[in-house]
GROMACS .gro file of C-alpha atoms in nm:
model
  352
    1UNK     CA    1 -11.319  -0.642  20.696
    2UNK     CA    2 -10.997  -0.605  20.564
    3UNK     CA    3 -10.834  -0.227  20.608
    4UNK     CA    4 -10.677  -0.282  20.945
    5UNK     CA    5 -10.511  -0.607  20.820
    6UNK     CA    6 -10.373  -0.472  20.527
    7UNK     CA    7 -10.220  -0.158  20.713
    8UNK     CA    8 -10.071  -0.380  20.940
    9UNK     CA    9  -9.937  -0.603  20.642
   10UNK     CA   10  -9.766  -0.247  20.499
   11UNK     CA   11  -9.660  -0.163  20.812
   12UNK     CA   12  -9.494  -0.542  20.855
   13UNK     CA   13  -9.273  -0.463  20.543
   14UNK     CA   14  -9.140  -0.123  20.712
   15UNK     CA   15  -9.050  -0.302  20.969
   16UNK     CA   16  -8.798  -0.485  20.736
   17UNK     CA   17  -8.695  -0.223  20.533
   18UNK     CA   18  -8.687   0.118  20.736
   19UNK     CA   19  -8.612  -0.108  21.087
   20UNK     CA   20  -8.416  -0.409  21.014
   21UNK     CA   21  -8.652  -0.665  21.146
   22UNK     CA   22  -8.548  -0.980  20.940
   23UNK     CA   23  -8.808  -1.136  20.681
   24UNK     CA   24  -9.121  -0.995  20.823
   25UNK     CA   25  -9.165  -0.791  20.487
   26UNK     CA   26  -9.143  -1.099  20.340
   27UNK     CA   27  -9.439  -1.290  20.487
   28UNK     CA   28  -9.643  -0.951  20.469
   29UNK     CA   29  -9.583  -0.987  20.090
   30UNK     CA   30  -9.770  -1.319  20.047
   31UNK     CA   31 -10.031  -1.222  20.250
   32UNK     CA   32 -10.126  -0.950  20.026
   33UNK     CA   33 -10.094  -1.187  19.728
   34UNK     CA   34 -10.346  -1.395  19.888
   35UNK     CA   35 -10.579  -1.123  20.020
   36UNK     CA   36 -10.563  -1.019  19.666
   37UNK     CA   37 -10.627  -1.313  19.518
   38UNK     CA   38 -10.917  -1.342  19.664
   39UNK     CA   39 -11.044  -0.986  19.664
   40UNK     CA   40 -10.992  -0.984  19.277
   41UNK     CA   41 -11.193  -1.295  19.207
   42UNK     CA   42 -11.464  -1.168  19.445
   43UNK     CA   43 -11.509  -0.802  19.223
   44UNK     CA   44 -11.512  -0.982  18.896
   45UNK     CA   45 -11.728  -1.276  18.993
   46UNK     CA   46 -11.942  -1.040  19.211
   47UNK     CA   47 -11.923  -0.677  19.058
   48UNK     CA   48 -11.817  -0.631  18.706
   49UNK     CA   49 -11.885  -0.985  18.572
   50UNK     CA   50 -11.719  -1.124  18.263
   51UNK     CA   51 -11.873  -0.905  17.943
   52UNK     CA   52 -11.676  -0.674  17.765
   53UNK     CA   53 -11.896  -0.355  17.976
   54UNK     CA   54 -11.748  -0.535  18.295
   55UNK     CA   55 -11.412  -0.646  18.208
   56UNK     CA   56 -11.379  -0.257  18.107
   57UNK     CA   57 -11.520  -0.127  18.446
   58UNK     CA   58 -11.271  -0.371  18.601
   59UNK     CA   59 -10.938  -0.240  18.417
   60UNK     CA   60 -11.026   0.111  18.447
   61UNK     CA   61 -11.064   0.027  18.844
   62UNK     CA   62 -10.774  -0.150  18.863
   63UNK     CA   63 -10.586   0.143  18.665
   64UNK     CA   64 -10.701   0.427  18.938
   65UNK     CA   65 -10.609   0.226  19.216
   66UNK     CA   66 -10.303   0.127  19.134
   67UNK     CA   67 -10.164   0.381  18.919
   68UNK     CA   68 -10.248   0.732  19.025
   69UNK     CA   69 -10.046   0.676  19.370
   70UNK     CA   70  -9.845   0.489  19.212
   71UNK     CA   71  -9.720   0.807  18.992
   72UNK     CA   72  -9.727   1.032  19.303
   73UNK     CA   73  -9.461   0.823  19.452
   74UNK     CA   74  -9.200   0.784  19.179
   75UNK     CA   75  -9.255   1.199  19.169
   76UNK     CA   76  -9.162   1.238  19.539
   77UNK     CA   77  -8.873   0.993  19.456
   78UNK     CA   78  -8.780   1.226  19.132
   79UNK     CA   79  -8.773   1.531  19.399
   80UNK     CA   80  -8.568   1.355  19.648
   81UNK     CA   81  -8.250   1.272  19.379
   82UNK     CA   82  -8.279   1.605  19.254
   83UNK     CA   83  -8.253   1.807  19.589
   84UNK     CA   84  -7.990   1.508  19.702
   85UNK     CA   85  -7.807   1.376  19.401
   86UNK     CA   86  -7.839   1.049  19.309
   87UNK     CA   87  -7.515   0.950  19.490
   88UNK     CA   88  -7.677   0.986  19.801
   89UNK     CA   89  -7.991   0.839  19.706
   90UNK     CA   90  -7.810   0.537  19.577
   91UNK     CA   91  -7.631   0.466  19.901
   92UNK     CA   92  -7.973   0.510  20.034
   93UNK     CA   93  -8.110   0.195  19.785
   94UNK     CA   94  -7.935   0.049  19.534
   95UNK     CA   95  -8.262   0.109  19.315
   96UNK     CA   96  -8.307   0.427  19.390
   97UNK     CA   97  -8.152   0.668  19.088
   98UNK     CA   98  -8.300   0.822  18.783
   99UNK     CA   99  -8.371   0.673  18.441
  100UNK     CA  100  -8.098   0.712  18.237
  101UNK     CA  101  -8.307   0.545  17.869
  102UNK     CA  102  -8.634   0.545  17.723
  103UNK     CA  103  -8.698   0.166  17.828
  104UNK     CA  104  -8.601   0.193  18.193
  105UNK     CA  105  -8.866   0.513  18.156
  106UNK     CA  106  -9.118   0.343  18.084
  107UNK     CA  107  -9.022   0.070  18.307
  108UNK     CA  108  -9.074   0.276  18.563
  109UNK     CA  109  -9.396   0.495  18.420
  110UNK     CA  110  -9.613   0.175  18.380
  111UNK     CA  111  -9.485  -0.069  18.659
  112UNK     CA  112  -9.240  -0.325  18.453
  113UNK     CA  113  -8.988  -0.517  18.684
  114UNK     CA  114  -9.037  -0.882  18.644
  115UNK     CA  115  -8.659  -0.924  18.713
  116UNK     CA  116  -8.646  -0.681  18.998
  117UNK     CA  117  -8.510  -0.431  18.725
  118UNK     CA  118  -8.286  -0.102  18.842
  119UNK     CA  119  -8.391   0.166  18.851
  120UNK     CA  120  -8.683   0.168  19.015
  121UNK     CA  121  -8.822   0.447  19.163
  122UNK     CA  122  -9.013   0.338  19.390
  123UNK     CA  123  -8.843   0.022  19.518
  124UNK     CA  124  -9.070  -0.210  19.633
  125UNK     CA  125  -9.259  -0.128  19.299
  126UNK     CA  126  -9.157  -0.525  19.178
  127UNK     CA  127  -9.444  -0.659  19.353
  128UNK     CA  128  -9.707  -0.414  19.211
  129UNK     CA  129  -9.551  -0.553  18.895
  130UNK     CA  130  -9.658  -0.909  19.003
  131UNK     CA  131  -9.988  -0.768  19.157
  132UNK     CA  132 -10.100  -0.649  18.786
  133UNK     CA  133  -9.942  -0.966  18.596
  134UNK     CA  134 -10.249  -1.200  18.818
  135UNK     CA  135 -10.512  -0.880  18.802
  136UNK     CA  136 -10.488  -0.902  18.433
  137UNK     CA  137 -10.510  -1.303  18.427
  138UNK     CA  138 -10.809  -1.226  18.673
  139UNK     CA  139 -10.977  -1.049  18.446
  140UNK     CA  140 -10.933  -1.242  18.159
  141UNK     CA  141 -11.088  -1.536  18.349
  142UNK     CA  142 -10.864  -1.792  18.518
  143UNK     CA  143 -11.003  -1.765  18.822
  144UNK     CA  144 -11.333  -1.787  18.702
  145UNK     CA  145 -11.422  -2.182  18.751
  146UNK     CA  146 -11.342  -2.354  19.037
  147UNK     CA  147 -11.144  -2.652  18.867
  148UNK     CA  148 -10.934  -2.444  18.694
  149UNK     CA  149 -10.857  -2.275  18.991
  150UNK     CA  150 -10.792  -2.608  19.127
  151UNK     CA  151 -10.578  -2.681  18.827
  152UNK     CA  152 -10.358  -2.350  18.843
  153UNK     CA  153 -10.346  -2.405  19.276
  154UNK     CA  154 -10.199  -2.766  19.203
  155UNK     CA  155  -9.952  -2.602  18.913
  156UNK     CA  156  -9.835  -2.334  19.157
  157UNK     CA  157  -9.793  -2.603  19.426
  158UNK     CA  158  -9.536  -2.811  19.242
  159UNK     CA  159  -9.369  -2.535  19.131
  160UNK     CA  160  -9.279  -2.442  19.507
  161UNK     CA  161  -9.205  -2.807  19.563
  162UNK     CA  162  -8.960  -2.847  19.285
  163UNK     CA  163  -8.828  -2.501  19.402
  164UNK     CA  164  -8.740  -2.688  19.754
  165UNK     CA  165  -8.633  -2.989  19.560
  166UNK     CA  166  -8.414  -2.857  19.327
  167UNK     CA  167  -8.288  -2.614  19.588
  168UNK     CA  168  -8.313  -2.288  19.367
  169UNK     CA  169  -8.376  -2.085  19.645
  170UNK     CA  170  -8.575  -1.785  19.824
  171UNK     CA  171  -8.511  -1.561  19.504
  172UNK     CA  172  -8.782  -1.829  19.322
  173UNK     CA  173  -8.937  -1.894  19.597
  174UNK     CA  174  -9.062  -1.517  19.688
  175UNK     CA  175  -8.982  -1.232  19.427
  176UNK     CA  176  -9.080  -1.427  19.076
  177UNK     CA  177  -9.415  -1.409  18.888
  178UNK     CA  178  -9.435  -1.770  18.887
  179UNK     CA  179  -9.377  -1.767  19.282
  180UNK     CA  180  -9.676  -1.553  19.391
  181UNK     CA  181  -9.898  -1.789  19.181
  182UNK     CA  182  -9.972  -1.997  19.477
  183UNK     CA  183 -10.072  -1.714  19.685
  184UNK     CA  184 -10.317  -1.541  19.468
  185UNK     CA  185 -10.458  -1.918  19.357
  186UNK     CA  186 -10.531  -2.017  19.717
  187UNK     CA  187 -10.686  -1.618  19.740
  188UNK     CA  188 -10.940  -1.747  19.456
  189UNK     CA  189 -10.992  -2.081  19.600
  190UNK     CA  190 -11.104  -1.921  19.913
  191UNK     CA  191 -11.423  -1.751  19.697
  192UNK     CA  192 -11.479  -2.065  19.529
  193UNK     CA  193 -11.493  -2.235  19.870
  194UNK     CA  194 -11.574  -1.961  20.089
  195UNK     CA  195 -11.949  -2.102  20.187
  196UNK     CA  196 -11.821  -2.399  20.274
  197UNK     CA  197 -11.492  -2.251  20.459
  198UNK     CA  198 -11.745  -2.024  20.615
  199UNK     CA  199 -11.963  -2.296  20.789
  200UNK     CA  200 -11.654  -2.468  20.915
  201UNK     CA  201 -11.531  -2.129  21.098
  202UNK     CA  202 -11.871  -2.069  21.262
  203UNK     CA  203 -11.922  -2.458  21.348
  204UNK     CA  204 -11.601  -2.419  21.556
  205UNK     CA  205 -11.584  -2.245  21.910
  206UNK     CA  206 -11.228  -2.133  21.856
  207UNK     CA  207 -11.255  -1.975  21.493
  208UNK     CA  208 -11.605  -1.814  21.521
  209UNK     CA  209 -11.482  -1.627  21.862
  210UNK     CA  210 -11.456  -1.252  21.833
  211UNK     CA  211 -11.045  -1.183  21.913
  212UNK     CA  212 -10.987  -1.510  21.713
  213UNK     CA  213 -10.840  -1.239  21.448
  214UNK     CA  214 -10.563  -1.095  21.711
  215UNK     CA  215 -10.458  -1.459  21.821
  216UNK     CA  216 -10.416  -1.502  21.422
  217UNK     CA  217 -10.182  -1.205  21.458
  218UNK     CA  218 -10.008  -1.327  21.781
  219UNK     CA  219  -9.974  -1.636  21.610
  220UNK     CA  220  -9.821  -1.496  21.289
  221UNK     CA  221  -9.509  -1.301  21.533
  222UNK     CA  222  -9.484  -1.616  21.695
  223UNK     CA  223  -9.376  -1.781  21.383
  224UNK     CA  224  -9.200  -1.556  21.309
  225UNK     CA  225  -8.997  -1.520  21.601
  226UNK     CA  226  -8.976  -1.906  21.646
  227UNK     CA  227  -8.873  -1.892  21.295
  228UNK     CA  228  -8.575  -1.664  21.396
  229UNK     CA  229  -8.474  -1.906  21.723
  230UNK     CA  230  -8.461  -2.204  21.521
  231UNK     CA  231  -8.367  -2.145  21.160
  232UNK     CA  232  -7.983  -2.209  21.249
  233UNK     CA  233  -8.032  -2.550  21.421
  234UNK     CA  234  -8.341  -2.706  21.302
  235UNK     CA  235  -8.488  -2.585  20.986
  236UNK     CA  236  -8.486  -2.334  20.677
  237UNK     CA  237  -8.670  -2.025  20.793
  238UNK     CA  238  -8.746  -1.983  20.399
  239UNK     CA  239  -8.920  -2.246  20.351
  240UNK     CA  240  -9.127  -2.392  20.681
  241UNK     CA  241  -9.174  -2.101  20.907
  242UNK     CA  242  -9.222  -1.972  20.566
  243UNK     CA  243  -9.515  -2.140  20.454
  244UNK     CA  244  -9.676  -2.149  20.813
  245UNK     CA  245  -9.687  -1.803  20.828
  246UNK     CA  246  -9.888  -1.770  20.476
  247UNK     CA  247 -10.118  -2.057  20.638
  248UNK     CA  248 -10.201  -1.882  20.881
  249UNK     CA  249 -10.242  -1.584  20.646
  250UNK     CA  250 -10.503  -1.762  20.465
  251UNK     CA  251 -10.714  -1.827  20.748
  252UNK     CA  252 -10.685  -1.514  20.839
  253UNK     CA  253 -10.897  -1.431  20.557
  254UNK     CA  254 -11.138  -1.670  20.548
  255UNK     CA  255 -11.214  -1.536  20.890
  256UNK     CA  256 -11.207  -1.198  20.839
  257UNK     CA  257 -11.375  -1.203  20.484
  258UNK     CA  258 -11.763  -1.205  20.678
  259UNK     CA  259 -11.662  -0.999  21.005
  260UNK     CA  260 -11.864  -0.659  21.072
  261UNK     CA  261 -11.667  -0.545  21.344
  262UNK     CA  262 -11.389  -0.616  21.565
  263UNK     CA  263 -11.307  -0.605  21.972
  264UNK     CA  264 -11.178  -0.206  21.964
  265UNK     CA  265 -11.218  -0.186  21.581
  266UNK     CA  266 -11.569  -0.071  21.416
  267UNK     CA  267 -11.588  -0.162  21.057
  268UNK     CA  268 -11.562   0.225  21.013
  269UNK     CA  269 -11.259   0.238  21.202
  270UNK     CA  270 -11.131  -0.049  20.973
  271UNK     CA  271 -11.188   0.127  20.627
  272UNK     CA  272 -11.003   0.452  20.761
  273UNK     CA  273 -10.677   0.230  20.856
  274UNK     CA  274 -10.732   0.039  20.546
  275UNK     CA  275 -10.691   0.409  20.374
  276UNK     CA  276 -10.309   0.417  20.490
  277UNK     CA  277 -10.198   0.074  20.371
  278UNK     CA  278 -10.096   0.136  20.003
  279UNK     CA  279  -9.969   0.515  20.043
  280UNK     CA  280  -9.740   0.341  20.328
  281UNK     CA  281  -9.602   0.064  20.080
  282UNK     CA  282  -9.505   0.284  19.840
  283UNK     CA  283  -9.350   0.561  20.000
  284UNK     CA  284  -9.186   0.426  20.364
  285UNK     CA  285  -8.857   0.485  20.185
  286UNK     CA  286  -8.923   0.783  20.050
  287UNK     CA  287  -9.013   0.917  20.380
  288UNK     CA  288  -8.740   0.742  20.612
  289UNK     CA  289  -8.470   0.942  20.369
  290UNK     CA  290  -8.613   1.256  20.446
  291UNK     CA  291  -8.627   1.176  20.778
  292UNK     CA  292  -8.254   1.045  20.763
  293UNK     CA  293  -8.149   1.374  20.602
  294UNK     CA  294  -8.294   1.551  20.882
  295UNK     CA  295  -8.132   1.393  21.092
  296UNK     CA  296  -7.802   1.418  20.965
  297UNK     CA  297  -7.824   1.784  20.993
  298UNK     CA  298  -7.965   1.748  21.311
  299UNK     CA  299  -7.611   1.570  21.418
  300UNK     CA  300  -7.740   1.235  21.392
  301UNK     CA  301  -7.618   0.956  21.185
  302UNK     CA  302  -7.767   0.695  21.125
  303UNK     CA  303  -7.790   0.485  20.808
  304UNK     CA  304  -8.059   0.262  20.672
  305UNK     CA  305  -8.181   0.017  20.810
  306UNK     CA  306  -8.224   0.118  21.173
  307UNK     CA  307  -8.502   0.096  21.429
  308UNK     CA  308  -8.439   0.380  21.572
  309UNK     CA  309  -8.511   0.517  21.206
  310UNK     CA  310  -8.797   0.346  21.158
  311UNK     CA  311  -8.933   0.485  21.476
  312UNK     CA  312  -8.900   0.838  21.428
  313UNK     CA  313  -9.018   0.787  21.072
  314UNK     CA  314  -9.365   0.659  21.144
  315UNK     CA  315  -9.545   0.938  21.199
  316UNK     CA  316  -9.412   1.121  20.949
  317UNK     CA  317  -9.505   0.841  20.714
  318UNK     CA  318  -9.861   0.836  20.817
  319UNK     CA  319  -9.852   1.188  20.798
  320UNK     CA  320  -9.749   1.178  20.422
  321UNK     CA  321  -9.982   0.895  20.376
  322UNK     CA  322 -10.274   1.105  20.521
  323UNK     CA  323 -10.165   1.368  20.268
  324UNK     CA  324 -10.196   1.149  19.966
  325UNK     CA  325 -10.516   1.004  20.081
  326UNK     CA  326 -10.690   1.291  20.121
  327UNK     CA  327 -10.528   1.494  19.795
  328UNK     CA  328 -10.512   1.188  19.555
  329UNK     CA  329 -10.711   0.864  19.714
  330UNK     CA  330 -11.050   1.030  19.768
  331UNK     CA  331 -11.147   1.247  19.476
  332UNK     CA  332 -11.014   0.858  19.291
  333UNK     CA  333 -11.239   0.673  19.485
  334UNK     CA  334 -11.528   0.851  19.439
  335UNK     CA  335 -11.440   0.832  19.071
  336UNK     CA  336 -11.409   0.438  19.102
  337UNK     CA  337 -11.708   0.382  19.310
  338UNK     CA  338 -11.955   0.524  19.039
  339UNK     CA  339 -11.776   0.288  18.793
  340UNK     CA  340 -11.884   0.026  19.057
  341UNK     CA  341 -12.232   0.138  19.056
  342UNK     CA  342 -12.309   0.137  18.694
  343UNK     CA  343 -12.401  -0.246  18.701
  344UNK     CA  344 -12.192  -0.448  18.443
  345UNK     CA  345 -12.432  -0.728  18.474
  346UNK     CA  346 -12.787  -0.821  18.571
  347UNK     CA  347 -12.899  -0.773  18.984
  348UNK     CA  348 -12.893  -1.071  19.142
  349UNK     CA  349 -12.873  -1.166  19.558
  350UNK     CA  350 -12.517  -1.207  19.529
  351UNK     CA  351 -12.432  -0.943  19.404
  352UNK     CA  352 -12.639  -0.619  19.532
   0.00000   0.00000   0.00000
């Protein structure tokens, strides 16, 4: 029971980018690796299985979830420079601006910005790039046995370690391929482990209770926010408050990964939010410069990022969202679940 959780993920890295709330986007962005991570190994170990027929079914899947919206986005972007000029739009976001060769083109047709690359036009596109990087080693099997997924979770672990040591900083720590390798490992180790991680939550009073999930998310601001108090005098907000919050990520998973229902949310109710999450990463920018060019003709000037922007964007962003769901999202997901129903590999209890 995931949809509400990511939405609230997407709508963590607004809150950085439209409103100005420092580094929440940030620990949004390893939660998704994670949630990912583990979501991934689940559909290939559970659904498509490892023949060619399945590996197929599970590119193709990939490719109309990702890509489709994906292409609506950098459109809406395309619009936006045209009817602004891309001096405005580059005030906007330093990414923001039309491709002016064939390679930053295709760059920015097929999702290919290890580096972060300019432009791009839809800017937090870089960590779709690193999404389909681990999708495609996924697929291709390394999170298929549980010791090498030990093996690649102890890898990714000393490369954050010597990142620390060696004092290379939050740009290797968060936005590189290499980086987001410990998030979607610990993603897979949670299906490896998740029967045994799953007796543990429902052997414990605390974990197994039903609003468990929303002191997860009170705990998660709490970080944060002690994260802001502190960083100054006691410790590196990048790295500690850092790494608690994507603990506590993690659990959050492992306890939301068997839940039915919610307090206030029905598991309906949860796959309509989830609907809004990915629309609302890719096009909160988008939307918060139309709003800001309203705005300025409205008398208002305001320039990005503001709360007060982010505010009066929101429901204009879920309203654009809503839009692409129901033009785009649907008629694709009806496409991908038959791919999901044509079985890739023989019936068995775990997998009906």
């Amino acid at each position: 029971m995931f949809g509400a959780y990511r939405t609230v993920l997407a709508l963590m890295v607004v809150f950085y980018h439209i409103g100005g709330i420092p580094h929440i986007g940030s620990y949004a962005v390893f939660g998704f690796y994670a949630l990912s991570g583990y979501l991934m190994t689940f559909v290939i170990q559970e659904t498509y299985g490892y023949t060619a027929t399945g590996l197929k079914k599970y590119t193709f899947n990939r490719f109309l979830r990702i890509y489709p919206m994906y292409w609506a986005s950098i459109i809406f972007s395309i619009i936006l420079i045209m009817l602004v000029g891309e001096q405005n739009s580059f005030e906007y976001h330093k990414a923001l601006f039309l491709p002016d060769n064939l390679i930053d083109s295709l760059k920015n047709l097929f999702l290919f910005f290890p580096f972060r690359e300019t432009p791009r036009l839809t800017p937090p596109a870089w960590a779709l790039t690193v999404e389909v990087f681990y999708y495609i080693l996924i697929g291709v099997g390394i999170s298929k046995y549980k010791k090498v997924v030990i093996f690649w979770f102890v890898l990714s672990v000393i490369y954050h370690v010597a990142v620390g040591v060696f004092q290379f900083g939050f740009e290797h720590r968060y936005y590189t391929i290499p980086a987001a390798s410990l998030p979607f490992s610990v993603g897979a180790l949670i299906f490896h482990y998740r029967e045994s991680l799953q007796t543990s939550m429902n052997s414990n009073r605390l974990t197994k209770h039903s609003y468990f999930p929303y002191f997860l998310g009170t705990a998660i601001l709490f970080n944060w926010y002690l994260g802001r108090q502190v960083k100054q005098e006691l410790f590196d907000l990048d790295s500690l408050f850092f790494y608690v919050n994507f603990g506590l990520c993690v659990i959050m998973i492992v306890v939301l990964k068997e839940k039915k229902s919610l307090p206030f949310i029905s598991k309906k109710v949860d796959n309509w939010l989830g609907n809004f999450s990915y629309p609302i990463y890719l096009i909160h920018y988008q939307v918060a410069f139309v709003v800001l060019i309203i705005m300025e003709f409205m008398g208002k000037q305001y320039t990005r990022p503001n709360f007060t922007l982010m505010l009066v964007s929101l429901p204009f962003l879920f309203l654009f969202s809503w839009v692409l769901i129901f033009v785009l999202e649907r008629p694709i997901e009806h496409m991908r679940q038959k791919i999901k129903k044509k079985k890739s590999r023989p019936c068995t209890l775990s997998n009906k």
